[in-house]
Amino acid sequence: MREVAERAGVALSSVSRVLSDHPDVSRVMRERVQVAVEELGYKPDLLAQSLRRRETRSIGFGVGDISNQVFAEIVKGAETTLREAGYALLVTNSLGDPDLDATHVRLFEQRRTDGLILSLAREDHQPTIAAIEAIDTPIVLVDRELPISIPVSRVLSDHATGMHAAVGHLLDLGHRRIGLILGQPIRPTNERRSAFEEAHASRGIQPGPVISGGFSVDFGVQATRELLDSELLTALIAGGNQLMLGALTVISERNLQIGRDISFLGCDDIAITSLYRPPIAVIRRDNEAIGRAAAELLLCRLRDGAIDTDIVLPTEFLLRPSCSPPSSAKKLSHLGNM
Amino acid sequence: MREVAERAGVALSSVSRVLSDHPDVSRVMRERVQVAVEELGYKPDLLAQSLRRRETRSIGFGVGDISNQVFAEIVKGAETTLREAGYALLVTNSLGDPDLDATHVRLFEQRRTDGLILSLAREDHQPTIAAIEAIDTPIVLVDRELPISIPVSRVLSDHATGMHAAVGHLLDLGHRRIGLILGQPIRPTNERRSAFEEAHASRGIQPGPVISGGFSVDFGVQATRELLDSELLTALIAGGNQLMLGALTVISERNLQIGRDISFLGCDDIAITSLYRPPIAVIRRDNEAIGRAAAELLLCRLRDGAIDTDIVLPTEFLLRPSCSPPSSAKKLSHLGNM
């Protein structure tokens, strides 16, 4: 850095200010220093800087499963925003195991990440809550409600609006036996369930059967089989993108024609939905925007020490030909027991 | 650490050996230290350790696009293996921009990552090659061939075997006009093209048209339109999972029935393929295994200073109903110009 200062003909403190992106630096000064940095091939040692500044310019992101398209898009949005702000993103996968969530929070703390973005497997897991309460790092939760005593920022999806519109549409088409498959009882699940019930109640209609368990493809398969075996459904809603894949597997193996034998819609506009025949209606949201918002909330905290806050992002119902008026419920029941 | 040593009644150096996972530690010693660590709630400061040891226990992974299911599964495999070995994974997205690849290599170096896993956008991008040659960090390339002067380890997919089997199957069904859509000319593309040509040549058949450009959905749309407009194709192969999505979009908008009007197969067994009607044949590989192998190669280098080496993982052709004997090529041409 001393060489850079000599080359640029400026004070050492000016070099330091330019390299740390200090706001009180003139454009001319910045350019002079940058030219000298480039000519000398100077590379700042970020690790030594970290120790001096007590910051690592790294953010930990604990996700459920990066190979799930929704998580992957959220991570992509967060990574892009954070990288542009000079932060690196550390990613861990809990694979749905809440013990791993707790482990990763502690691991991120040991690595002195400057902030955490967390999409936790559960909301009631005591070791995870204890780990979060024990650390002194800004946290942004993605779509979770935790019974914790410390403030955190949150990016929430307004699942209710999309679900309400979707159920309303099916009811308007004449469906009276709509099944719903849900993941474990965390915020997205709870919101979807309430909106499903409210959309029925607001029309004075008794809601159809709901099965809640987990967000996996396997649970989607199991729950769809259970619902089709036991109920005269005319429509089915999958409350999660992996659940949707499981439901489609069973619908396919039972030779049910979507849009004719059964109406179907899912959550999140993953690649398969628009290409499926017929194309599948979905409750969609902008996942990359969720990731960007989570990153922005963290950056606000880190830069300005802003107080923690919530951002709520919309969902919307995207109508596609997988939803149509119900035909004969009897026929369905017959097919369902094949 | 001194308190831990006192509590456990062992020497400070023993605590250090246990905490650094030194192999010459007895089970009894390890347990005594671990009990003391837990009783005292001792948390090692990984950042300070990093400076002492000149290692950060972090690995940088530069991928094209984490929201692509194939990349996401590779990252998941690598992250799981590295985490179990005590390493954190930093992830960056190049979004297909080779300049970002070069930037990320330099960024990882500044952050003193102990190793890099790279899935680069291009193989001939001079700034990226220069950045790689300038750093002194073990590197594992994922399915790329770089004209570089330094040794690197590589995890390669044997694309040829799967493509050879797929093309052979279509030729055996009677197809003589098979189109192929490919990404930019990097190793997977080159391997797929050669195997496509060789499978034809080994039967004395002239290969069908090949369009190569990029791996995006948009390019898949554009290339499929071009091929269907200009050629009497009876079969189409998409040489990439995003290209497959683009091809399916065009096939759908032209009302072509897969398996009847045109045979179709793709690369990589993403979620849509088994659920599509008819299910889509693919050349598949185990993406998580690729990520695990990349992590293992890096860990070998870091632990034992092993020399750089290549691992080649298989691909296989998975037959599904999207491939059938050709019907009338004339009819296809008519439909293609609708």
XYZ file of C-alpha atoms in Angstrom:
676
model
C 0.000 0.000 0.000
C 2.940 2.321 0.703
C 4.212 1.733 -2.834
C 0.761 2.483 -4.213
C 0.670 5.752 -2.260
C 4.136 6.771 -3.566
C 3.260 5.861 -7.143
C -0.019 7.776 -6.997
C 1.603 10.682 -5.163
C -1.032 10.634 -2.424
C -1.091 9.970 1.299
C -1.230 6.412 2.623
C -4.546 7.221 4.303
C -6.000 8.198 0.912
C -5.047 4.816 -0.545
C -6.693 3.171 2.411
C -9.867 5.192 1.942
C -10.075 4.379 -1.765
C -9.480 0.672 -1.219
C -12.093 0.492 1.531
C -14.679 2.248 -0.653
C -14.904 5.169 1.752
C -17.575 7.638 0.547
C -15.444 10.771 1.157
C -13.102 10.241 -1.779
C -13.054 12.442 -4.872
C -13.323 10.876 -8.300
C -9.861 12.171 -9.227
C -8.306 10.625 -6.123
C -10.041 7.316 -6.773
C -8.769 7.203 -10.348
C -5.186 8.091 -9.402
C -5.077 5.348 -6.805
C -6.709 2.824 -9.094
C -4.175 3.507 -11.862
C -1.315 2.993 -9.395
C -2.935 -0.187 -8.052
C -3.167 -1.561 -11.551
C 0.328 -0.527 -12.620
C 1.868 -2.143 -9.559
C -0.391 -5.182 -9.683
C -1.230 -4.561 -6.016
C -3.601 -7.102 -4.493
C -5.113 -6.350 -1.105
C -4.835 -9.192 1.400
C -8.477 -9.558 2.368
C -7.715 -11.925 5.223
C -5.360 -9.497 6.953
C -7.851 -6.707 6.256
C -10.545 -8.810 7.884
C -8.608 -9.106 11.108
C -7.890 -5.369 11.189
C -11.439 -4.338 10.400
C -13.158 -7.092 12.335
C -15.157 -7.923 9.260
C -14.770 -10.703 6.718
C -16.963 -9.321 3.968
C -18.597 -12.713 3.780
C -22.200 -13.746 4.280
C -23.399 -17.229 5.228
C -26.503 -18.580 3.503
C -28.052 -21.708 5.012
C -30.528 -23.232 2.560
C -32.559 -26.397 2.605
C -31.389 -27.855 -0.677
C -29.540 -25.918 -3.339
C -30.656 -28.404 -5.999
C -34.261 -27.271 -5.465
C -34.844 -24.692 -8.224
C -36.579 -22.247 -5.877
C -33.677 -22.196 -3.398
C -31.183 -22.042 -6.267
C -32.861 -18.938 -7.701
C -32.997 -17.281 -4.279
C -29.281 -17.990 -3.748
C -28.498 -16.668 -7.229
C -30.303 -13.391 -6.492
C -28.513 -13.016 -3.151
C -25.100 -13.920 -4.553
C -25.319 -11.416 -7.395
C -26.337 -8.555 -5.108
C -23.766 -9.398 -2.436
C -20.915 -9.858 -4.908
C -21.601 -6.475 -6.466
C -21.301 -5.016 -2.954
C -17.978 -6.770 -2.353
C -19.268 -9.633 -0.239
C -18.676 -13.346 -0.806
C -21.379 -15.891 -0.180
C -20.828 -19.095 1.796
C -23.520 -21.654 1.099
C -24.520 -24.657 3.186
C -27.254 -27.252 2.606
C -29.248 -28.548 5.558
C -30.972 -31.148 3.375
C -34.006 -30.576 5.600
C -32.171 -31.647 8.769
C -32.771 -29.016 11.509
C -29.704 -30.197 13.455
C -27.605 -29.189 10.458
C -29.254 -25.737 10.546
C -28.005 -25.271 14.115
C -24.551 -26.600 13.204
C -24.286 -24.214 10.254
C -25.237 -21.161 12.309
C -22.411 -21.997 14.732
C -20.045 -22.697 11.833
C -20.800 -19.342 10.218
C -20.124 -17.671 13.555
C -16.740 -19.376 13.870
C -15.923 -18.128 10.394
C -16.964 -14.641 11.494
C -19.309 -14.088 8.588
C -20.667 -10.534 8.746
C -24.261 -11.648 8.356
C -26.509 -14.640 7.830
C -29.366 -15.433 5.480
C -31.311 -18.423 6.739
C -33.993 -20.576 5.200
C -34.497 -23.021 8.055
C -35.987 -26.513 7.910
C -38.166 -25.879 10.966
C -39.356 -22.979 13.109
C -39.546 -24.767 16.470
C -36.135 -26.444 16.636
C -34.658 -25.450 19.996
C -30.941 -25.969 19.188
C -31.293 -23.743 16.089
C -33.117 -21.052 18.055
C -30.470 -21.232 20.788
C -27.678 -20.970 18.203
C -29.312 -17.919 16.593
C -29.861 -16.209 19.941
C -26.247 -16.852 20.940
C -24.645 -15.021 18.042
C -24.083 -11.342 17.513
C -24.526 -11.132 13.732
C -27.246 -9.518 11.619
C -29.674 -12.155 10.396
C -32.215 -12.181 7.583
C -34.768 -14.965 7.672
C -36.278 -16.119 4.397
C -39.967 -16.821 4.907
C -39.755 -18.111 8.479
C -41.327 -17.055 11.764
C -39.133 -17.883 14.733
C -40.070 -17.568 18.413
C -36.853 -15.700 19.216
C -36.093 -12.870 21.573
C -33.681 -11.026 19.268
C -34.635 -8.799 16.336
C -34.076 -10.126 12.831
C -34.973 -8.878 9.374
C -37.196 -11.030 7.206
C -38.126 -11.453 3.569
C -41.615 -12.899 3.486
C -43.732 -14.094 0.597
C -47.375 -13.127 0.605
C -48.536 -16.688 -0.083
C -52.109 -15.861 0.890
C -52.922 -13.637 -2.094
C -51.873 -16.217 -4.687
C -53.520 -19.134 -2.879
C -56.716 -17.182 -2.350
C -56.922 -16.361 -6.064
C -56.145 -19.959 -7.070
C -58.741 -21.545 -4.779
C -61.278 -18.867 -5.715
C -60.760 -19.707 -9.380
C -61.296 -23.443 -8.805
C -64.420 -22.769 -6.736
C -65.738 -20.437 -9.452
C -65.208 -23.238 -11.984
C -67.524 -25.369 -9.832
C -65.044 -27.513 -7.903
C -66.281 -28.500 -4.440
C -63.744 -31.215 -3.524
C -60.305 -29.635 -3.784
C -57.412 -31.456 -2.117
C -54.328 -29.659 -0.792
C -50.882 -31.135 -0.148
C -48.545 -29.218 2.142
C -45.035 -29.380 3.577
C -44.123 -29.320 7.253
C -45.829 -26.628 9.371
C -43.608 -23.610 8.694
C -44.678 -20.170 7.504
C -45.289 -20.945 3.782
C -47.330 -24.000 4.770
C -49.325 -22.167 7.422
C -50.081 -19.258 5.071
C -51.168 -21.581 2.294
C -53.411 -23.573 4.605
C -55.113 -20.470 6.062
C -55.720 -18.932 2.643
C -57.119 -22.251 1.368
C -59.577 -22.359 4.265
C -60.469 -18.666 4.045
C -61.148 -18.820 0.301
C -63.652 -21.609 0.999
C -65.140 -19.907 4.056
C -65.651 -16.602 2.228
C -67.951 -18.499 -0.172
C -69.595 -20.529 2.578
C -68.105 -23.770 1.219
C -66.651 -26.564 3.339
C -62.915 -26.945 2.517
C -61.625 -30.201 1.003
C -59.022 -32.496 2.556
C -55.539 -31.208 3.479
C -52.488 -33.404 4.041
C -49.396 -31.778 5.545
C -46.047 -33.467 6.141
C -42.929 -32.433 4.257
C -41.755 -30.653 1.119
C -40.139 -33.661 -0.599
C -41.071 -35.345 -3.872
C -41.573 -38.567 -1.929
C -44.067 -36.973 0.422
C -45.846 -35.516 -2.594
C -46.185 -39.031 -4.031
C -47.428 -40.491 -0.763
C -49.916 -37.693 -0.020
C -51.323 -37.674 -3.565
C -51.884 -41.444 -3.415
C -53.643 -41.086 -0.062
C -55.900 -38.280 -1.272
C -56.814 -39.985 -4.554
C -57.480 -43.313 -2.814
C -59.769 -41.886 -0.171
C -61.483 -38.846 -1.639
C -63.624 -37.975 -4.633
C -61.419 -35.059 -5.619
C -62.067 -32.948 -8.681
C -59.041 -30.727 -8.142
C -55.658 -30.946 -6.441
C -53.251 -28.228 -5.275
C -49.594 -28.980 -4.556
C -48.256 -26.539 -1.947
C -44.587 -26.745 -2.944
C -42.587 -27.302 -6.122
C -41.197 -30.698 -5.096
C -44.671 -31.739 -3.922
C -45.879 -30.816 -7.405
C -43.358 -33.223 -8.973
C -44.562 -35.986 -6.644
C -48.213 -35.284 -7.461
C -47.519 -35.319 -11.220
C -45.815 -38.692 -10.855
C -48.930 -40.226 -9.266
C -51.335 -38.486 -11.669
C -49.285 -39.915 -14.519
C -49.095 -43.461 -13.082
C -52.899 -43.463 -12.627
C -53.404 -42.284 -16.201
C -55.413 -39.284 -15.077
C -55.612 -36.600 -17.747
C -54.981 -33.214 -16.157
C -57.653 -30.674 -17.108
C -60.108 -33.458 -17.992
C -60.094 -36.010 -15.149
C -58.681 -33.664 -12.544
C -57.749 -30.014 -12.290
C -54.290 -29.380 -10.916
C -52.145 -26.459 -9.850
C -48.895 -26.053 -7.987
C -46.720 -23.564 -6.151
C -43.730 -21.938 -7.871
C -43.239 -21.605 -11.596
C -40.477 -24.189 -12.098
C -39.379 -25.215 -15.594
C -41.781 -28.112 -15.963
C -45.007 -26.119 -15.487
C -45.138 -24.125 -18.727
C -43.844 -27.048 -20.821
C -46.149 -29.705 -19.412
C -49.128 -30.687 -21.555
C -51.448 -29.193 -20.623
C -49.401 -26.341 -19.117
C -49.823 -26.233 -15.337
C -51.330 -23.280 -13.487
C -49.169 -22.055 -10.615
C -48.991 -19.664 -7.728
C -45.780 -17.936 -8.654
C -43.315 -15.531 -7.093
C -40.033 -13.974 -8.152
C -37.424 -16.082 -6.386
C -34.388 -14.108 -7.503
C -36.105 -10.979 -6.150
C -36.428 -12.742 -2.774
C -32.679 -13.395 -2.766
C -31.888 -9.831 -3.813
C -34.178 -8.447 -1.089
C -32.530 -10.639 1.565
C -29.104 -9.388 0.470
C -30.272 -5.753 0.443
C -31.689 -6.047 3.961
C -28.373 -7.397 5.207
C -26.370 -4.721 3.398
C -28.565 -2.000 4.937
C -27.841 -3.373 8.387
C -24.119 -3.662 7.704
C -23.708 -0.220 6.114
C -26.029 1.966 8.138
C -26.764 -0.122 11.191
C -30.409 0.231 10.127
C -32.949 -1.451 12.347
C -34.370 -4.798 11.433
C -37.362 -4.814 9.190
C -39.593 -7.051 7.069
C -40.057 -7.015 3.316
C -43.141 -8.754 1.943
C -43.018 -9.812 -1.698
C -46.089 -10.771 -3.711
C -47.323 -14.055 -5.126
C -49.810 -14.276 -7.978
C -51.980 -16.949 -9.501
C -51.013 -17.754 -13.072
C -53.902 -19.441 -14.853
C -53.055 -22.209 -17.327
C -55.077 -25.004 -19.003
C -54.520 -27.506 -16.146
C -57.589 -26.008 -14.474
C -61.021 -26.543 -16.019
C -64.570 -27.158 -14.809
C -65.054 -30.493 -12.995
C -66.413 -33.423 -15.016
C -67.755 -36.511 -13.232
C -66.456 -37.189 -9.762
C -67.606 -40.839 -10.018
C -65.349 -41.556 -12.973
C -62.431 -40.106 -11.046
C -62.999 -42.338 -8.094
C -63.016 -45.371 -10.356
C -59.729 -44.349 -11.969
C -58.232 -43.557 -8.607
C -58.731 -47.132 -7.433
C -57.274 -48.812 -10.493
C -7.284 -22.704 24.802
C -5.200 -22.402 27.963
C -8.355 -22.791 30.046
C -9.304 -25.854 28.030
C -5.870 -27.361 28.660
C -6.135 -26.700 32.426
C -9.646 -28.076 32.625
C -8.687 -31.212 30.706
C -5.430 -31.553 32.618
C -3.380 -31.827 29.448
C -0.698 -29.775 27.734
C -1.627 -26.781 25.586
C -0.017 -28.489 22.596
C -2.354 -31.459 23.070
C -5.389 -29.179 22.913
C -3.995 -27.666 19.752
C -3.430 -31.110 18.215
C -6.973 -32.238 19.032
C -8.568 -29.063 17.688
C -6.587 -29.215 14.472
C -7.560 -32.859 13.904
C -3.953 -34.005 14.114
C -3.743 -37.770 13.450
C -1.342 -38.512 16.342
C -3.893 -38.082 19.099
C -5.179 -40.921 21.253
C -8.902 -41.463 21.599
C -8.683 -40.827 25.352
C -6.899 -37.516 24.821
C -9.417 -36.445 22.196
C -12.346 -37.185 24.499
C -10.817 -35.377 27.485
C -10.216 -32.269 25.418
C -13.644 -32.391 23.821
C -15.358 -32.638 27.215
C -13.416 -29.600 28.438
C -14.215 -27.702 25.234
C -17.896 -28.374 25.727
C -17.949 -27.598 29.448
C -16.230 -24.268 28.858
C -18.209 -23.457 25.723
C -14.899 -22.811 23.966
C -15.233 -21.707 20.325
C -12.116 -21.621 18.177
C -11.609 -18.388 16.233
C -11.277 -19.726 12.714
C -10.157 -16.392 11.303
C -7.192 -16.096 13.668
C -6.409 -19.776 13.052
C -6.423 -19.068 9.338
C -3.764 -16.410 9.671
C -1.566 -18.673 11.830
C -1.929 -21.690 9.602
C -1.962 -19.826 6.316
C -5.149 -21.632 5.378
C -8.754 -20.489 5.419
C -10.444 -23.873 5.144
C -12.588 -22.398 2.407
C -13.000 -23.427 -1.214
C -14.214 -21.184 -4.029
C -16.609 -22.639 -6.576
C -17.172 -20.600 -9.738
C -20.238 -21.890 -11.576
C -22.087 -20.686 -14.622
C -25.533 -20.403 -13.107
C -26.554 -21.925 -9.800
C -30.213 -21.884 -10.854
C -29.423 -24.448 -13.563
C -30.350 -27.790 -11.968
C -27.183 -29.510 -13.207
C -24.890 -26.895 -11.641
C -26.994 -26.855 -8.475
C -26.611 -30.620 -8.050
C -22.855 -30.435 -8.670
C -22.542 -27.656 -6.059
C -24.650 -29.662 -3.611
C -22.372 -32.702 -3.977
C -19.253 -30.578 -3.506
C -20.664 -28.637 -0.557
C -21.676 -31.776 1.330
C -18.269 -33.422 0.881
C -16.315 -30.268 1.730
C -18.401 -29.426 4.776
C -17.903 -32.906 6.184
C -14.166 -32.304 5.822
C -14.373 -28.936 7.628
C -14.292 -26.681 4.580
C -16.756 -23.928 3.704
C -17.824 -23.325 0.133
C -17.904 -19.873 -1.467
C -20.084 -19.812 -4.553
C -20.062 -17.300 -7.412
C -22.175 -17.184 -10.573
C -20.576 -16.077 -13.829
C -23.949 -16.068 -15.596
C -22.027 -17.212 -18.672
C -19.822 -14.083 -18.716
C -16.151 -15.141 -19.074
C -14.942 -11.784 -17.720
C -16.715 -12.627 -14.466
C -14.886 -15.982 -14.406
C -11.572 -14.120 -14.434
C -12.786 -11.654 -11.800
C -13.917 -14.477 -9.524
C -10.602 -16.326 -9.746
C -8.824 -13.150 -8.595
C -11.441 -12.563 -5.895
C -11.016 -16.089 -4.533
C -7.269 -15.508 -4.438
C -7.704 -12.292 -2.457
C -9.860 -14.222 -0.032
C -7.099 -16.836 0.198
C -9.385 -19.761 -0.495
C -7.401 -22.985 -0.164
C -8.616 -24.329 -3.482
C -10.850 -23.630 -6.439
C -13.446 -25.633 -8.325
C -14.200 -24.018 -11.666
C -16.856 -24.587 -14.257
C -15.871 -21.882 -16.731
C -17.993 -20.245 -19.404
C -15.263 -20.602 -22.016
C -11.990 -22.438 -22.546
C -10.171 -19.828 -24.664
C -10.720 -16.677 -22.604
C -7.251 -15.158 -22.130
C -7.950 -13.087 -18.967
C -9.325 -16.190 -17.213
C -6.349 -18.290 -18.302
C -3.983 -15.549 -17.138
C -5.775 -15.309 -13.777
C -5.556 -19.077 -13.274
C -1.874 -19.196 -14.208
C -1.131 -16.324 -11.823
C -2.424 -17.981 -8.668
C -0.820 -20.564 -6.448
C -3.875 -22.544 -5.387
C -4.945 -26.110 -6.207
C -7.585 -26.077 -8.924
C -10.126 -28.640 -10.056
C -11.778 -28.008 -13.397
C -15.250 -29.403 -13.985
C -15.481 -30.698 -17.540
C -13.221 -28.133 -19.169
C -10.008 -28.362 -21.213
C -7.824 -25.304 -20.795
C -4.655 -24.468 -22.749
C -2.728 -23.704 -19.553
C 0.848 -24.333 -18.526
C 0.118 -25.306 -14.926
C -1.173 -28.677 -13.719
C -4.784 -28.912 -12.588
C -7.051 -31.766 -11.579
C -10.193 -32.358 -13.592
C -13.504 -34.120 -13.245
C -14.632 -35.036 -16.728
C -17.856 -36.560 -17.979
C -17.582 -39.242 -20.614
C -20.199 -37.609 -22.838
C -19.197 -39.753 -25.815
C -20.528 -43.066 -24.489
C -24.017 -41.735 -23.787
C -24.246 -39.766 -27.046
C -22.947 -42.720 -29.073
C -25.621 -44.990 -27.578
C -28.376 -42.402 -28.100
C -27.521 -41.713 -31.747
C -27.035 -45.430 -32.387
C -30.501 -46.103 -31.010
C -32.115 -43.461 -33.249
C -30.250 -44.785 -36.305
C -31.332 -48.342 -35.450
C -34.947 -47.097 -35.305
C -34.504 -45.926 -38.893
C -33.870 -42.187 -38.419
C -31.621 -40.681 -41.097
C -32.161 -36.940 -40.476
C -31.247 -36.315 -36.836
C -30.647 -32.716 -35.796
C -28.329 -31.754 -32.920
C -28.347 -28.516 -30.914
C -25.217 -27.662 -28.968
C -23.858 -25.007 -26.608
C -20.698 -22.982 -27.135
C -17.583 -24.958 -28.165
C -16.320 -26.195 -24.791
C -15.502 -29.760 -23.798
C -19.071 -31.119 -23.325
C -20.096 -29.618 -26.663
C -17.017 -30.908 -28.489
C -17.431 -34.407 -27.053
C -21.106 -34.534 -27.960
C -20.436 -33.348 -31.498
C -17.640 -35.887 -32.103
C -19.691 -38.793 -30.748
C -22.680 -37.704 -32.870
C -20.507 -37.741 -35.985
C -18.723 -40.984 -35.089
C -21.982 -42.831 -34.386
C -23.120 -41.901 -37.893
C -19.748 -42.656 -39.477
C -19.489 -46.095 -37.878
C -22.696 -47.016 -39.739
C -21.655 -45.300 -42.950
C -24.445 -42.717 -42.609
C -24.093 -39.006 -43.331
C -24.722 -37.019 -40.086
C -27.668 -34.610 -39.870
C -27.442 -30.863 -39.217
C -25.713 -29.495 -36.106
C -26.217 -25.990 -34.701
C -23.838 -24.829 -31.970
C -24.016 -21.518 -30.105
C -24.803 -21.343 -26.405
C -26.357 -23.317 -23.559
C -29.313 -20.994 -22.885
C -33.028 -21.686 -23.215
C -33.200 -18.812 -25.707
C -30.562 -20.331 -27.931
C -32.427 -23.650 -27.727
C -35.557 -21.908 -28.989
C -33.717 -20.153 -31.803
C -31.754 -23.219 -32.949
C -34.805 -25.503 -32.856
C -36.778 -23.041 -34.985
C -33.926 -22.847 -37.476
C -33.566 -26.611 -37.727
C -37.300 -27.274 -38.055
C -37.708 -24.504 -40.650
C -34.913 -25.680 -42.876
C -34.584 -29.421 -42.489
C -36.762 -32.495 -42.848
C -35.834 -33.796 -39.416
C -37.268 -36.990 -37.982
C -35.385 -36.694 -34.694
C -33.836 -33.948 -32.575
C -31.198 -34.097 -29.832
C -30.744 -31.232 -27.359
C -27.135 -31.156 -26.129
C -27.805 -29.423 -22.818
C -30.611 -29.266 -20.261
C -31.518 -25.609 -20.913
C -31.367 -26.264 -24.671
C -33.850 -29.086 -24.044
C -36.293 -26.627 -22.416
C -35.955 -24.314 -25.411
C -36.515 -27.167 -27.869
C -39.618 -28.363 -25.985
C -41.038 -24.835 -26.130
C -40.785 -24.772 -29.937
C -42.005 -28.365 -30.346
C -45.023 -27.423 -28.244
C -45.755 -24.153 -30.098
C -45.650 -26.031 -33.416
C -48.016 -28.693 -32.083
C -45.588 -31.477 -32.868
C -46.356 -34.661 -30.967
C -43.128 -36.081 -29.551
C -42.725 -39.776 -30.338
C -45.153 -39.489 -33.277
C -44.185 -36.441 -35.345
C -40.639 -36.239 -34.093
C -38.351 -38.251 -31.857
C -36.608 -36.219 -29.186
C -33.959 -36.703 -26.527
C -31.948 -34.424 -24.306
C -28.893 -34.243 -22.113
C -29.208 -34.493 -18.323
C -32.090 -36.035 -16.433
C -33.723 -32.887 -15.055
C -37.113 -33.032 -13.345
C -39.192 -32.425 -16.453
C -37.941 -35.418 -18.440
C -39.559 -38.308 -16.572
C -42.818 -36.383 -16.002
C -43.269 -35.129 -19.563
C -45.814 -36.963 -21.684
C -44.384 -38.923 -23.306
C -41.406 -39.207 -20.935
C -38.239 -37.916 -22.574
C -35.191 -40.083 -23.229
C -31.961 -38.550 -21.914
C -28.227 -38.975 -21.780
C -27.820 -38.836 -18.046
C -25.005 -38.537 -15.517
C -24.789 -38.319 -11.748
C -24.298 -34.615 -11.099
C -23.907 -34.857 -7.333
C -21.197 -37.483 -7.923
C -19.373 -34.962 -10.135
C -19.455 -32.425 -7.283
C -18.308 -35.005 -4.749
C -15.454 -36.090 -7.021
C -14.330 -32.486 -7.528
C -14.298 -31.977 -3.758
C -12.412 -35.244 -3.178
C -9.748 -34.313 -5.730
C -9.210 -30.984 -3.984
C -9.103 -32.594 -0.534
C -6.495 -35.095 -1.752
C -4.320 -32.247 -2.967
C -4.772 -30.284 0.247
C -4.178 -33.201 2.615
C -1.471 -35.193 0.906
C -0.131 -32.780 -1.686
C -1.090 -35.506 -4.182
C -0.339 -34.762 -7.811
C -3.047 -33.499 -10.082
C -5.142 -36.080 -11.794
C -8.293 -36.596 -13.838
C -11.430 -38.489 -12.882
C -13.746 -39.509 -15.697
C -17.363 -40.232 -14.746
C -19.795 -42.065 -17.009
C -22.879 -40.985 -18.926
C -25.543 -43.392 -20.085
C -28.443 -43.321 -22.494
C -31.784 -43.722 -20.752
C -34.403 -44.863 -23.242
C -37.915 -43.445 -22.847
C -41.011 -43.233 -25.125
C -39.955 -39.921 -26.722
C -37.970 -41.987 -29.247
C -39.804 -44.133 -31.781
C -39.378 -45.138 -35.430
C -39.749 -42.240 -37.885
C -43.136 -41.740 -39.556
C -43.445 -39.522 -42.623
C -40.817 -36.848 -43.018
C -43.057 -34.982 -45.472
C -45.777 -34.491 -42.880
C -43.220 -33.136 -40.457
C -42.000 -30.550 -42.906
C -45.568 -29.410 -43.408
C -46.142 -29.076 -39.672
C -42.812 -27.357 -39.236
C -43.884 -24.553 -41.568
C -47.275 -23.975 -40.043
